[in-house]
mmCIF file of C-alpha atoms in Angstrom:
data_model
loop_
_atom_site.group_PDB
_atom_site.id
_atom_site.type_symbol
_atom_site.label_atom_id
_atom_site.label_comp_id
_atom_site.label_asym_id
_atom_site.label_seq_id
_atom_site.Cartn_x
_atom_site.Cartn_y
_atom_site.Cartn_z
ATOM 1 C CA MET A 21 162.360 143.392 -12.822
ATOM 2 C CA ASN A 22 164.250 140.735 -14.890
ATOM 3 C CA SER A 23 163.857 140.181 -18.705
ATOM 4 C CA ALA A 24 161.562 137.629 -18.569
ATOM 5 C CA ALA A 25 159.121 139.289 -16.529
ATOM 6 C CA ALA A 26 159.109 141.931 -18.654
ATOM 7 C CA PHE A 27 158.512 140.342 -21.901
ATOM 8 C CA TRP A 28 155.289 138.700 -20.307
ATOM 9 C CA ARG A 29 154.131 141.779 -18.489
ATOM 10 C CA TYR A 30 155.098 144.242 -21.433
ATOM 11 C CA GLY A 31 154.590 141.624 -24.146
ATOM 12 C CA VAL A 32 152.250 138.886 -23.488
ATOM 13 C CA ILE A 33 149.793 140.635 -21.172
ATOM 14 C CA LYS A 34 149.871 143.930 -23.242
ATOM 15 C CA THR A 35 149.241 142.284 -26.504
ATOM 16 C CA LEU A 36 146.287 140.161 -25.454
ATOM 17 C CA ARG A 37 144.825 143.390 -23.879
ATOM 18 C CA LYS A 38 145.019 144.761 -27.335
ATOM 19 C CA TRP A 39 143.332 141.802 -28.808
ATOM 20 C CA ARG A 40 140.707 141.820 -26.755
ATOM 21 C CA ALA A 41 140.298 145.764 -27.386
ATOM 22 C CA ALA A 42 139.780 145.199 -30.643
ATOM 23 C CA ALA A 43 137.280 141.998 -30.635
ATOM 24 C CA LEU A 44 134.869 143.635 -27.434
ATOM 25 C CA SER A 45 135.011 147.285 -29.142
ATOM 26 C CA PRO A 46 132.162 146.511 -31.635
ATOM 27 C CA LEU A 47 130.172 144.677 -28.780
ATOM 28 C CA LEU A 48 130.458 147.531 -26.778
ATOM 29 C CA GLN A 49 129.589 150.418 -29.231
ATOM 30 C CA ALA A 50 126.471 148.630 -30.392
ATOM 31 C CA ARG A 51 125.519 148.795 -26.591
ATOM 32 C CA GLY A 52 125.173 152.332 -27.206
ATOM 33 C CA GLY A 53 125.020 154.972 -24.547
ATOM 34 C CA ASP A 54 126.256 158.545 -23.174
ATOM 35 C CA ALA A 55 129.092 157.182 -21.082
ATOM 36 C CA VAL A 56 131.345 154.082 -20.900
ATOM 37 C CA GLU A 57 133.236 153.005 -17.240
ATOM 38 C CA SER A 58 136.883 152.410 -18.277
ATOM 39 C CA ALA A 59 138.934 149.695 -16.685
ATOM 40 C CA TYR A 60 140.740 152.533 -14.303
ATOM 41 C CA GLY A 61 137.192 153.106 -12.547
ATOM 42 C CA VAL A 62 136.561 156.901 -14.891
ATOM 43 C CA ARG A 63 133.646 157.435 -16.963
ATOM 44 C CA MET A 64 134.452 158.662 -20.775
ATOM 45 C CA VAL A 65 132.988 159.761 -23.920
ATOM 46 C CA PRO A 66 132.303 157.343 -26.164
ATOM 47 C CA ASN A 67 134.956 157.221 -29.358
ATOM 48 C CA TRP A 68 134.812 153.891 -30.168
ATOM 49 C CA GLN A 69 136.740 155.058 -33.748
ATOM 50 C CA ASP A 70 139.837 156.239 -31.829
ATOM 51 C CA THR A 71 142.563 153.482 -30.588
ATOM 52 C CA THR A 72 143.636 155.465 -27.736
ATOM 53 C CA PHE A 73 139.575 155.609 -26.378
ATOM 54 C CA ARG A 74 139.856 151.684 -26.839
ATOM 55 C CA TYR A 75 143.096 151.384 -24.594
ATOM 56 C CA CYS A 76 141.676 153.556 -22.227
ATOM 57 C CA ILE A 77 138.550 151.242 -21.786
ATOM 58 C CA PHE A 78 140.138 147.740 -21.663
ATOM 59 C CA GLY A 79 143.081 148.989 -19.503
ATOM 60 C CA THR A 80 145.509 148.386 -22.383
ATOM 61 C CA TYR A 81 147.822 150.336 -21.001
ATOM 62 C CA GLY A 82 148.501 148.350 -17.497
ATOM 63 C CA ARG A 83 148.384 149.950 -13.851
ATOM 64 C CA ASP A 84 152.172 151.345 -13.891
ATOM 65 C CA LEU A 85 151.052 155.059 -13.939
ATOM 66 C CA ALA A 86 147.384 154.867 -12.255
ATOM 67 C CA ASP A 87 149.089 152.950 -9.407
ATOM 68 C CA LEU A 88 151.446 155.385 -8.641
ATOM 69 C CA LEU A 89 149.255 158.283 -8.816
ATOM 70 C CA LEU A 90 146.160 156.580 -6.856
ATOM 71 C CA GLY A 91 149.232 155.588 -4.198
ATOM 72 C CA GLN A 92 150.261 159.181 -2.956
ATOM 73 C CA ARG A 93 149.553 159.667 0.142
ATOM 74 C CA ALA A 94 150.365 163.225 0.379
ATOM 75 C CA ASP A 95 148.651 166.464 -0.905
ATOM 76 C CA PHE A 96 149.989 166.965 -4.757
ATOM 77 C CA ALA A 97 149.090 168.454 -8.080
ATOM 78 C CA PHE A 98 149.090 166.455 -10.979
ATOM 79 C CA VAL A 99 150.645 168.386 -14.287
ATOM 80 C CA ASP A 100 149.102 166.291 -17.514
ATOM 81 C CA ILE A 101 151.628 167.141 -20.349
ATOM 82 C CA GLY A 102 149.877 165.518 -23.281
ATOM 83 C CA ALA A 103 146.805 164.892 -21.529
ATOM 84 C CA ASN A 104 144.979 163.162 -24.924
ATOM 85 C CA GLN A 105 141.141 162.612 -23.492
ATOM 86 C CA GLY A 106 142.195 163.086 -20.055
ATOM 87 C CA LEU A 107 142.864 159.046 -18.739
ATOM 88 C CA TYR A 108 145.055 160.286 -16.355
ATOM 89 C CA SER A 109 143.790 163.461 -15.387
ATOM 90 C CA LEU A 110 140.864 161.542 -14.362
ATOM 91 C CA ILE A 111 142.731 158.811 -12.778
ATOM 92 C CA ALA A 112 144.754 161.265 -10.394
ATOM 93 C CA ALA A 113 141.715 162.914 -9.120
ATOM 94 C CA GLN A 114 140.084 159.930 -7.836
ATOM 95 C CA ASN A 115 142.986 160.214 -5.042
ATOM 96 C CA LEU A 116 141.884 162.832 -2.738
ATOM 97 C CA LYS A 117 145.199 163.827 -1.617
ATOM 98 C CA CYS A 118 145.712 165.118 -5.462
ATOM 99 C CA ARG A 119 144.488 168.495 -4.781
ATOM 100 C CA GLN A 120 144.575 170.039 -8.375
ATOM 101 C CA VAL A 121 144.771 168.322 -11.595
ATOM 102 C CA ILE A 122 146.670 171.128 -14.626
ATOM 103 C CA ALA A 123 145.825 169.230 -18.044
ATOM 104 C CA PHE A 124 147.726 170.103 -21.348
ATOM 105 C CA GLU A 125 146.168 169.131 -24.740
ATOM 106 C CA PRO A 126 146.634 171.409 -27.703
ATOM 107 C CA VAL A 127 144.833 169.685 -30.323
ATOM 108 C CA PRO A 128 141.182 171.108 -30.606
ATOM 109 C CA ALA A 129 139.262 167.915 -31.175
ATOM 110 C CA THR A 130 140.986 165.885 -28.677
ATOM 111 C CA HIS A 131 140.757 168.767 -25.904
ATOM 112 C CA ALA A 132 136.454 169.149 -26.608
ATOM 113 C CA ARG A 133 136.861 165.241 -25.648
ATOM 114 C CA LEU A 134 139.375 165.552 -22.470
ATOM 115 C CA ALA A 135 136.738 168.413 -21.384
ATOM 116 C CA ALA A 136 133.817 166.169 -21.735
ATOM 117 C CA ASN A 137 135.441 163.543 -20.168
ATOM 118 C CA VAL A 138 136.349 165.555 -17.109
ATOM 119 C CA ALA A 139 132.824 166.866 -16.836
ATOM 120 C CA LEU A 140 131.633 163.295 -16.499
ATOM 121 C CA ASN A 141 133.420 162.648 -13.182
ATOM 122 C CA PRO A 142 132.460 164.150 -9.869
ATOM 123 C CA GLN A 143 136.531 165.313 -9.868
ATOM 124 C CA ALA A 144 135.402 168.036 -12.206
ATOM 125 C CA ALA A 145 136.194 171.162 -9.902
ATOM 126 C CA ARG A 146 139.578 170.168 -9.078
ATOM 127 C CA THR A 147 140.813 170.148 -12.733
ATOM 128 C CA ASP A 148 142.086 173.225 -14.978
ATOM 129 C CA LEU A 149 142.519 172.486 -18.659
ATOM 130 C CA HIS A 150 144.940 173.932 -21.183
ATOM 131 C CA GLU A 151 144.590 173.802 -25.208
ATOM 132 C CA LEU A 152 148.225 174.412 -25.007
ATOM 133 C CA ALA A 153 151.156 172.560 -25.877
ATOM 134 C CA ILE A 154 154.899 173.310 -23.975
ATOM 135 C CA ALA A 155 157.225 174.458 -26.561
ATOM 136 C CA ASP A 156 160.854 176.245 -27.029
ATOM 137 C CA ASN A 157 158.832 178.993 -28.718
ATOM 138 C CA ALA A 158 155.546 180.654 -28.293
ATOM 139 C CA GLY A 159 153.249 181.129 -30.936
ATOM 140 C CA GLU A 160 151.282 178.921 -33.255
ATOM 141 C CA VAL A 161 152.624 175.838 -34.935
ATOM 142 C CA THR A 162 150.978 172.802 -37.298
ATOM 143 C CA ILE A 163 150.711 169.327 -35.520
ATOM 144 C CA SER A 164 150.423 166.036 -37.534
ATOM 145 C CA VAL A 165 147.380 164.142 -36.350
ATOM 146 C CA ALA A 166 146.197 160.426 -36.990
ATOM 147 C CA ALA A 167 142.827 159.708 -38.056
ATOM 148 C CA HIS A 168 141.963 157.176 -35.336
ATOM 149 C CA HIS A 169 144.984 157.274 -33.182
ATOM 150 C CA THR A 170 144.625 160.252 -30.989
ATOM 151 C CA GLY A 171 147.558 159.326 -29.004
ATOM 152 C CA THR A 172 150.302 159.620 -32.179
ATOM 153 C CA ALA A 173 149.559 163.065 -32.656
ATOM 154 C CA THR A 174 153.215 164.877 -32.813
ATOM 155 C CA LEU A 175 155.266 168.098 -33.353
ATOM 156 C CA ALA A 176 158.422 166.251 -34.237
ATOM 157 C CA GLY A 177 158.066 166.299 -37.470
ATOM 158 C CA ARG A 178 158.708 161.779 -37.645
ATOM 159 C CA GLY A 179 157.083 161.622 -41.417
ATOM 160 C CA ASP A 180 155.365 158.053 -40.314
ATOM 161 C CA ALA A 181 151.905 157.171 -39.822
ATOM 162 C CA ALA A 182 150.867 159.945 -37.471
ATOM 163 C CA ALA A 183 150.294 162.269 -40.367
ATOM 164 C CA SER A 184 147.409 160.083 -41.907
ATOM 165 C CA GLY A 185 144.928 162.402 -40.557
ATOM 166 C CA GLY A 186 146.412 165.955 -41.940
ATOM 167 C CA ALA A 187 147.098 168.540 -39.446
ATOM 168 C CA VAL A 188 145.849 171.221 -37.635
ATOM 169 C CA VAL A 189 147.285 174.654 -35.981
ATOM 170 C CA ILE A 190 147.824 174.496 -31.814
ATOM 171 C CA ARG A 191 148.981 176.866 -30.173
ATOM 172 C CA THR A 192 152.310 176.804 -28.214
ATOM 173 C CA ILE A 193 153.666 178.261 -24.756
ATOM 174 C CA ASP A 194 157.190 178.822 -23.448
ATOM 175 C CA ALA A 195 158.528 178.926 -20.038
ATOM 176 C CA ALA A 196 157.188 181.852 -19.169
ATOM 177 C CA MET A 197 153.707 181.704 -20.392
ATOM 178 C CA LEU A 198 153.870 178.175 -18.792
ATOM 179 C CA GLU A 199 155.025 179.879 -15.302
ATOM 180 C CA PRO A 200 151.855 181.284 -13.699
ATOM 181 C CA LEU A 201 149.906 177.921 -14.961
ATOM 182 C CA LEU A 202 151.700 175.922 -12.431
ATOM 183 C CA ALA A 203 152.380 178.791 -9.546
ATOM 184 C CA GLY A 204 151.057 177.230 -5.868
ATOM 185 C CA ALA A 205 152.671 175.468 -3.433
ATOM 186 C CA LEU A 206 151.521 171.911 -3.709
ATOM 187 C CA PRO A 207 154.742 169.630 -4.559
ATOM 188 C CA LEU A 208 154.128 168.351 -8.626
ATOM 189 C CA PHE A 209 153.703 165.428 -9.713
ATOM 190 C CA VAL A 210 154.555 165.544 -13.410
ATOM 191 C CA LYS A 211 153.471 163.297 -16.707
ATOM 192 C CA ILE A 212 155.016 163.847 -20.445
ATOM 193 C CA ASP A 213 153.545 162.037 -23.036
ATOM 194 C CA VAL A 214 154.253 164.317 -26.036
ATOM 195 C CA GLU A 215 155.360 161.901 -28.974
ATOM 196 C CA GLY A 216 159.175 162.511 -29.247
ATOM 197 C CA LEU A 217 159.655 165.858 -27.661
ATOM 198 C CA GLU A 218 160.095 164.806 -24.155
ATOM 199 C CA ALA A 219 163.366 166.560 -23.876
ATOM 200 C CA VAL A 220 162.235 169.635 -24.831
ATOM 201 C CA VAL A 221 158.424 170.138 -22.458
ATOM 202 C CA ILE A 222 161.730 169.061 -19.951
ATOM 203 C CA ALA A 223 163.724 171.796 -20.637
ATOM 204 C CA GLU A 224 161.104 174.500 -20.935
ATOM 205 C CA LEU A 225 159.696 172.806 -17.703
ATOM 206 C CA ALA A 226 163.505 173.304 -15.990
ATOM 207 C CA LYS A 227 163.182 177.011 -16.757
ATOM 208 C CA THR A 228 160.197 178.042 -14.485
ATOM 209 C CA PRO A 229 160.474 178.711 -10.908
ATOM 210 C CA SER A 230 157.673 175.889 -10.211
ATOM 211 C CA PHE A 231 160.678 173.412 -11.175
ATOM 212 C CA ALA A 232 161.660 173.491 -7.493
ATOM 213 C CA ARG A 233 158.499 172.027 -6.549
ATOM 214 C CA VAL A 234 158.543 168.641 -9.066
ATOM 215 C CA GLU A 235 159.146 165.837 -7.011
ATOM 216 C CA SER A 236 158.175 163.180 -9.911
ATOM 217 C CA ILE A 237 158.250 162.942 -13.564
ATOM 218 C CA PHE A 238 156.749 159.977 -15.359
ATOM 219 C CA TYR A 239 157.973 160.660 -18.944
ATOM 220 C CA GLU A 240 157.392 157.902 -22.358
ATOM 221 C CA VAL A 241 160.633 157.380 -24.151
ATOM 222 C CA ASP A 242 161.151 156.011 -27.617
ATOM 223 C CA GLU A 243 164.495 155.609 -28.662
ATOM 224 C CA ARG A 244 163.799 155.792 -32.500
ATOM 225 C CA TRP A 245 163.412 159.980 -32.016
ATOM 226 C CA ALA A 246 164.371 160.369 -28.397
ATOM 227 C CA SER A 247 167.316 160.139 -26.270
ATOM 228 C CA ALA A 248 166.885 158.721 -22.722
ATOM 229 C CA VAL A 249 170.525 159.414 -21.993
ATOM 230 C CA GLU A 250 170.058 162.839 -22.617
ATOM 231 C CA ILE A 251 167.045 163.344 -20.557
ATOM 232 C CA GLU A 252 167.964 161.583 -17.896
ATOM 233 C CA THR A 253 171.639 163.504 -18.024
ATOM 234 C CA ARG A 254 169.181 167.056 -17.518
ATOM 235 C CA LEU A 255 167.106 165.445 -14.434
ATOM 236 C CA ARG A 256 170.199 164.294 -12.823
ATOM 237 C CA ALA A 257 171.717 167.689 -13.373
ATOM 238 C CA ALA A 258 168.478 169.312 -11.555
ATOM 239 C CA GLY A 259 168.001 167.161 -8.864
ATOM 240 C CA PHE A 260 166.559 164.330 -9.711
ATOM 241 C CA THR A 261 168.298 160.947 -8.543
ATOM 242 C CA ARG A 262 166.055 157.825 -8.930
ATOM 243 C CA PHE A 263 164.945 156.368 -12.447
ATOM 244 C CA ALA A 264 162.918 153.461 -12.732
ATOM 245 C CA LYS A 265 162.147 151.753 -15.879
ATOM 246 C CA TYR A 266 158.395 150.558 -17.121
ATOM 247 C CA GLY A 267 157.860 148.913 -20.565
ATOM 248 C CA ARG A 268 160.895 146.993 -22.670
ATOM 249 C CA GLY A 269 162.151 147.359 -26.102
ATOM 250 C CA HIS A 270 162.600 150.441 -27.590
ATOM 251 C CA HIS A 271 159.441 152.582 -26.438
ATOM 252 C CA TYR A 272 158.880 152.254 -22.641
ATOM 253 C CA ASP A 273 158.531 154.582 -19.577
ATOM 254 C CA VAL A 274 160.545 156.233 -17.081
ATOM 255 C CA LEU A 275 159.626 157.333 -13.767
ATOM 256 C CA ALA A 276 162.272 160.176 -12.095
ATOM 257 C CA SER A 277 161.968 161.071 -8.666
ATOM 258 C CA ARG A 278 164.012 163.675 -6.502
ATOM 259 C CA ALA A 279 164.431 160.821 -3.643
#
């Protein structure tokens, strides 16, 4: 994708989606109801005060990952690391080739919303939920959370607006504890969105026997606190050969594939 097309798709269109979400959210909130149908065709429990929820409902994130998940044509399991309220877990489960969803969301309040959203949709039986974060040490740590943007919860200690909502204690697991949760025979499609600790998660994932089954990893990069070169170098050493960038500027996503 050339720079002009990237600017239009990830700059102009995404900005317009954000404005639309801000303008229409109060109207939909006033309608009430126990569930909201999102632009991605999944149902979610209303959470209008949260920016992440509004982006889910109005399709602000675009179709890149959604289309990749829905386009899988062979049986697979989806591993959602940093699942938040469950948008991509729900989308993946719409694809009947997705035989299992394994979702990790460590923040208790957000995990509760994830569980509620999964229960609203017919694919709940194929989804395993874990109130855990993946880190290089197992135990308990404090995570910074935002008051009205669950998608910015971080262990990275960035000292930015992510801490506006305070902090909560979460449980972490390392590679040894992660492996039993991934064990199986299905090829794995992994999504990692952990606000700056993507390299740590990939390093732990790479220590597990199940890593050999990972065919694709869709991960977030913010170059202000993550090294895209470091992550790509590690994945190339592990056998990943194709890297596709989605987005522009310092904050974007990458799809790494083995073939």
